[in-house]
Structure formats: structure tokens, C-alpha cells
Short mmCIF file of C-alpha atoms in Angstrom, two decimals:
data_model
loop_
_atom_site.label_atom_id
_atom_site.label_comp_id
_atom_site.label_asym_id
_atom_site.label_seq_id
_atom_site.Cartn_x
_atom_site.Cartn_y
_atom_site.Cartn_z
CA MET A 21 0.03 -0.11 -0.22
CA THR A 22 1.62 3.24 -1.31
CA ARG A 23 1.12 5.90 1.96
CA VAL A 24 0.05 9.66 0.84
CA THR A 25 1.34 12.93 3.07
CA ASP A 26 0.03 15.70 1.89
CA ALA A 27 2.97 18.43 1.15
CA SER A 28 1.21 21.13 2.77
CA ALA A 29 2.00 20.36 6.97
CA PRO A 30 4.53 21.13 8.29
CA GLN A 31 8.00 18.75 8.49
CA THR A 32 8.52 17.79 12.10
CA THR A 33 12.30 16.30 11.43
CA LEU A 34 15.52 19.32 10.36
CA PRO A 35 15.32 20.12 6.81
CA THR A 36 18.46 18.88 4.55
CA GLY A 37 20.58 21.51 2.68
CA ARG A 38 23.91 23.38 2.97
CA ALA A 39 22.26 25.79 5.72
CA PRO A 40 21.74 22.41 8.36
CA VAL A 41 26.47 21.64 7.23
CA VAL A 42 26.60 25.88 8.60
CA ALA A 43 24.60 24.81 11.36
CA ALA A 44 26.40 22.41 12.77
CA VAL A 45 30.47 23.49 12.56
CA LEU A 46 28.60 26.59 14.47
CA MET A 47 27.74 23.87 16.52
CA ILE A 48 30.85 22.72 16.61
CA VAL A 49 33.31 25.32 17.27
CA ALA A 50 30.92 26.64 19.94
CA GLY A 51 30.64 23.09 21.97
CA VAL A 52 34.56 22.42 21.85
CA GLY A 53 35.19 26.72 22.50
CA GLY A 54 32.52 25.86 25.32
CA LEU A 55 33.80 22.43 26.82
CA VAL A 56 37.33 24.29 27.18
CA GLY A 57 36.45 27.06 29.41
CA ALA A 58 33.83 24.25 31.56
CA PHE A 59 37.43 22.22 31.64
CA GLU A 60 39.76 24.62 32.71
CA LEU A 61 36.84 26.18 35.45
CA THR A 62 36.58 23.02 36.94
CA LEU A 63 40.61 22.12 37.44
CA ASP A 64 40.62 25.36 38.78
CA LYS A 65 38.27 24.92 41.12
CA PHE A 66 39.71 21.86 41.75
CA ARG A 67 42.88 23.78 42.54
CA LEU A 68 41.79 26.23 44.71
CA LEU A 69 39.90 23.26 46.75
CA GLY A 70 43.63 21.02 47.00
CA ASN A 71 45.70 24.99 48.28
CA PRO A 72 43.40 27.67 49.16
CA THR A 73 46.86 29.81 48.83
CA GLN A 74 47.79 28.78 44.99
CA ALA A 75 48.20 30.86 42.36
CA LEU A 76 45.66 30.40 39.34
CA GLY A 77 47.77 30.91 35.86
CA CYS A 78 44.15 33.09 35.10
CA ASP A 79 44.99 35.12 37.62
CA VAL A 80 46.45 38.16 35.49
CA ASN A 81 45.33 41.56 37.26
CA PRO A 82 43.68 42.82 39.80
CA PHE A 83 40.87 43.13 36.82
CA VAL A 84 41.78 39.84 34.92
CA GLY A 85 41.79 37.23 37.93
CA CYS A 86 39.85 33.88 37.65
CA THR A 87 39.68 33.48 41.46
CA ASN A 88 37.24 35.45 43.47
CA VAL A 89 35.00 34.31 39.97
CA ILE A 90 36.22 30.87 41.12
CA ASN A 91 35.50 31.54 45.09
CA SER A 92 32.09 33.73 44.76
CA TRP A 93 28.90 32.66 46.08
CA GLN A 94 27.58 33.34 41.92
CA ALA A 95 30.17 29.38 40.98
CA SER A 96 28.06 27.62 41.91
CA LEU A 97 24.75 28.53 41.99
CA PHE A 98 22.87 25.27 41.92
CA GLY A 99 24.44 23.55 44.70
CA PHE A 100 27.76 22.59 42.33
CA PRO A 101 29.92 24.75 40.82
CA ASN A 102 28.41 25.89 37.36
CA PRO A 103 31.07 24.54 34.79
CA ILE A 104 29.61 21.14 35.61
CA LEU A 105 26.60 22.17 33.74
CA GLY A 106 28.90 23.31 30.82
CA LEU A 107 30.34 20.28 31.18
CA ILE A 108 27.09 18.46 29.99
CA GLY A 109 25.92 21.92 28.21
CA PHE A 110 28.19 22.06 25.74
CA SER A 111 28.72 18.09 25.46
CA VAL A 112 25.28 17.78 24.24
CA VAL A 113 26.02 20.15 21.38
CA VAL A 114 28.65 18.87 20.46
CA ALA A 115 26.87 15.46 19.82
CA VAL A 116 23.67 17.14 18.07
CA ALA A 117 26.48 18.74 15.89
CA VAL A 118 28.35 15.58 14.66
CA GLY A 119 24.43 13.75 14.77
CA LEU A 120 24.14 16.71 11.13
CA LEU A 121 26.93 15.90 10.09
CA ALA A 122 26.31 12.27 9.76
CA GLY A 123 22.32 12.63 8.01
CA ALA A 124 20.52 12.74 11.23
CA ARG A 125 17.33 14.18 11.61
CA PHE A 126 15.23 14.98 14.59
CA ALA A 127 11.31 15.83 16.33
CA ARG A 128 10.50 19.22 16.44
CA TRP A 129 10.27 18.59 20.18
CA PHE A 130 13.91 17.58 19.76
CA TRP A 131 14.38 21.41 18.69
CA VAL A 132 12.95 22.52 20.46
CA GLY A 133 14.06 21.66 23.62
CA LEU A 134 18.00 22.27 23.50
CA THR A 135 16.54 25.90 21.80
CA VAL A 136 14.92 26.07 25.12
CA GLY A 137 18.53 25.28 26.46
CA VAL A 138 20.30 27.47 25.03
CA LEU A 139 17.98 30.18 25.17
CA LEU A 140 18.64 29.40 29.39
CA ALA A 141 22.26 29.16 28.81
CA TRP A 142 22.07 32.89 26.98
CA VAL A 143 19.94 34.04 30.60
CA PHE A 144 22.86 32.39 32.44
CA ILE A 145 26.17 33.38 31.70
CA THR A 146 24.28 37.37 30.82
CA TRP A 147 23.47 36.89 34.76
CA LEU A 148 26.41 35.80 35.47
CA PHE A 149 28.26 38.41 32.99
CA VAL A 150 25.83 41.24 35.31
CA GLN A 151 26.92 39.26 38.54
CA THR A 152 30.79 39.14 37.63
CA VAL A 153 31.01 43.33 36.02
CA PHE A 154 29.26 44.92 38.62
CA VAL A 155 29.26 42.44 41.82
CA ILE A 156 32.42 40.48 42.23
CA GLY A 157 34.12 43.02 40.20
CA SER A 158 36.72 41.45 38.36
CA LEU A 159 37.32 39.09 35.08
CA CYS A 160 37.58 35.49 34.97
CA PRO A 161 39.08 34.36 30.81
CA TRP A 162 38.35 31.73 31.62
CA CYS A 163 34.18 32.40 32.24
CA MET A 164 34.62 35.01 29.03
CA LEU A 165 35.30 32.23 26.58
CA VAL A 166 31.82 30.59 27.57
CA TRP A 167 30.75 34.26 26.79
CA SER A 168 31.98 34.50 23.71
CA VAL A 169 30.67 31.42 22.18
CA THR A 170 27.04 31.08 24.03
CA ILE A 171 26.43 34.79 22.39
CA PRO A 172 26.98 33.90 18.15
CA LEU A 173 25.49 29.61 19.88
CA PHE A 174 22.13 31.66 21.47
CA TRP A 175 21.15 34.17 18.59
CA ILE A 176 22.33 32.72 15.61
CA PHE A 177 20.76 28.93 16.26
CA THR A 178 17.83 30.14 17.20
CA THR A 179 17.57 32.80 14.22
CA TRP A 180 18.36 29.10 12.51
CA GLY A 181 16.06 27.14 14.24
CA LEU A 182 13.15 29.41 13.08
CA ALA A 183 13.81 30.81 8.88
CA ARG A 184 14.11 26.17 8.73
CA GLY A 185 10.91 25.93 10.83
CA VAL A 186 12.08 23.56 12.94
CA THR A 187 11.36 25.62 16.58
CA VAL A 188 7.71 27.96 15.82
CA ARG A 189 5.42 26.97 13.03
CA ARG A 190 4.13 30.26 11.33
CA GLY A 191 4.86 30.62 8.25
CA ARG A 192 5.28 34.56 8.31
CA VAL A 193 8.03 34.20 11.53
CA GLN A 194 9.90 31.62 9.00
CA ARG A 195 9.70 34.37 5.75
CA LEU A 196 10.90 37.12 7.66
CA ALA A 197 12.99 34.90 10.33
CA ALA A 198 14.84 33.64 5.77
CA ARG A 199 15.10 36.94 5.47
CA PHE A 200 17.43 37.94 8.41
CA LEU A 201 19.17 35.00 8.60
CA PRO A 202 22.10 35.78 5.55
CA TYR A 203 22.44 39.02 8.37
CA SER A 204 21.98 36.54 12.20
CA TRP A 205 25.08 38.03 12.54
CA VAL A 206 24.59 41.20 13.37
CA LEU A 207 23.01 40.12 16.66
CA PRO A 208 25.58 38.49 17.90
CA VAL A 209 28.49 42.10 17.15
CA LEU A 210 25.39 43.22 18.80
CA ASN A 211 26.05 41.42 21.95
CA TYR A 212 30.12 41.50 22.30
CA VAL A 213 29.37 45.97 22.09
CA VAL A 214 27.28 46.05 25.31
CA VAL A 215 29.86 43.17 26.09
CA ALA A 216 32.57 45.73 26.22
CA THR A 217 31.59 48.90 26.55
CA VAL A 218 29.85 47.33 30.11
CA VAL A 219 33.43 46.45 30.62
CA LEU A 220 36.04 49.72 29.72
CA VAL A 221 33.17 51.72 31.22
CA LYS A 222 32.92 48.92 35.00
CA PHE A 223 37.01 48.77 33.92
CA PRO A 224 38.53 52.00 32.41
CA LEU A 225 42.19 51.68 33.49
CA LEU A 226 41.90 47.40 32.23
CA LEU A 227 42.52 49.01 28.66
CA PRO A 228 46.20 50.88 29.24
CA LEU A 229 47.23 48.14 31.64
CA LEU A 230 46.58 45.45 29.23
CA LEU A 231 48.87 47.66 26.53
CA GLY A 232 50.62 48.75 28.28
#
């Protein structure tokens, strides 16, 4: 018996083509970068547990250092070190990206869940950025690596998901997102500009210190 399908019915799996490859590469780069940052933060946490007075390699100057950040309550918001979330989350991102490159197709509920996860990650690192700059008063290099990869992962991945119809099945939204997709890099750039501006305003001596 031949199965008849409705051509007008919305897709529930990821479309094939060049776009998934580009998205997968972005996810791998961001995922690996995030894993490196989370792994180094985890190692530094172990080092400080073993020797609280140990100087960490990421303690560069009075404005840039990991120790004050790692020892803060914000670094263990849920009762365990935040980098553990990064190790889990970025591993999922890399695994999904490898699956895409291998030709895997995922159900719509999976993409919705992943998009929500990426959104929560962006909200979390934004909160951590505010806490680091305005409360703790120190910039953690490995934290900044995690921030720098989460920002484009969120903005570009979200726009791509809307444009491909894997998260929202509304024609108008999908068409608008598809038109904007080639320019989606503008969003993370603007996010970077906001972050850099806040840092330079809050730490006016940082740039001369680094350049000197």
C-alpha cells in the first residue's frame, strides 16, 4: 500500500541541505570552545579546593582573574560548580552537531527543547556577566571564553531554527527569520559590543593596563 502524505503539512524533522552543515559547524566550534572553558574552570576549582592560596594561571592582573570568581557564591548557584552545567550542555551541543553532519534527523520537540536550553544558557551567562562585572569586580578569562561562544550560539542558532521552521511553525515568522538569517551575525556582534562597552566603562584602567 502506498502511503499518501500531505505536501502542505509542516515538517517535523530538520530539512537537509547546506544550512544544517553551517549550523553544525557553528555548534561544534562553540561547543568545543565552551567545553575548554568549562573544563579549565573545573580544574581550577579542584586546584583551589586542594590549595586555597594557590595562584591560578588565569590570574593576570587586578582586573582579570579567576580566583575571586570561582570562590564566589555565584560560581555555585545551584549548589555545585557552574562549570558542571557547561560540561554537560556543551557536550550535548557537540553531539547534536556531529549527528547533523552524519545525516541524523531530529523531531521538532527535540529542537524546541534544545532551543530552550540554549536560551537558558544565554540568560545564565548574561546574569553571570552582570554579577562578575558589577558585584564581584573581576573578569575571569575562562568565563569570558564560555560567554563568547554562548552568545553567537544563541543568536544564530535561534534565528536559524526559526528560519528553518524547526521551532515555530508560523509562516510569517519563518519568512521573516529566513530573510534575516544571512544577517544574523549582526545580533552577536551587537551583543559583543554591549559587553565590551560595559567592561570598558566599568574597568577604565583595564585597556591601558593590557596595552602597557
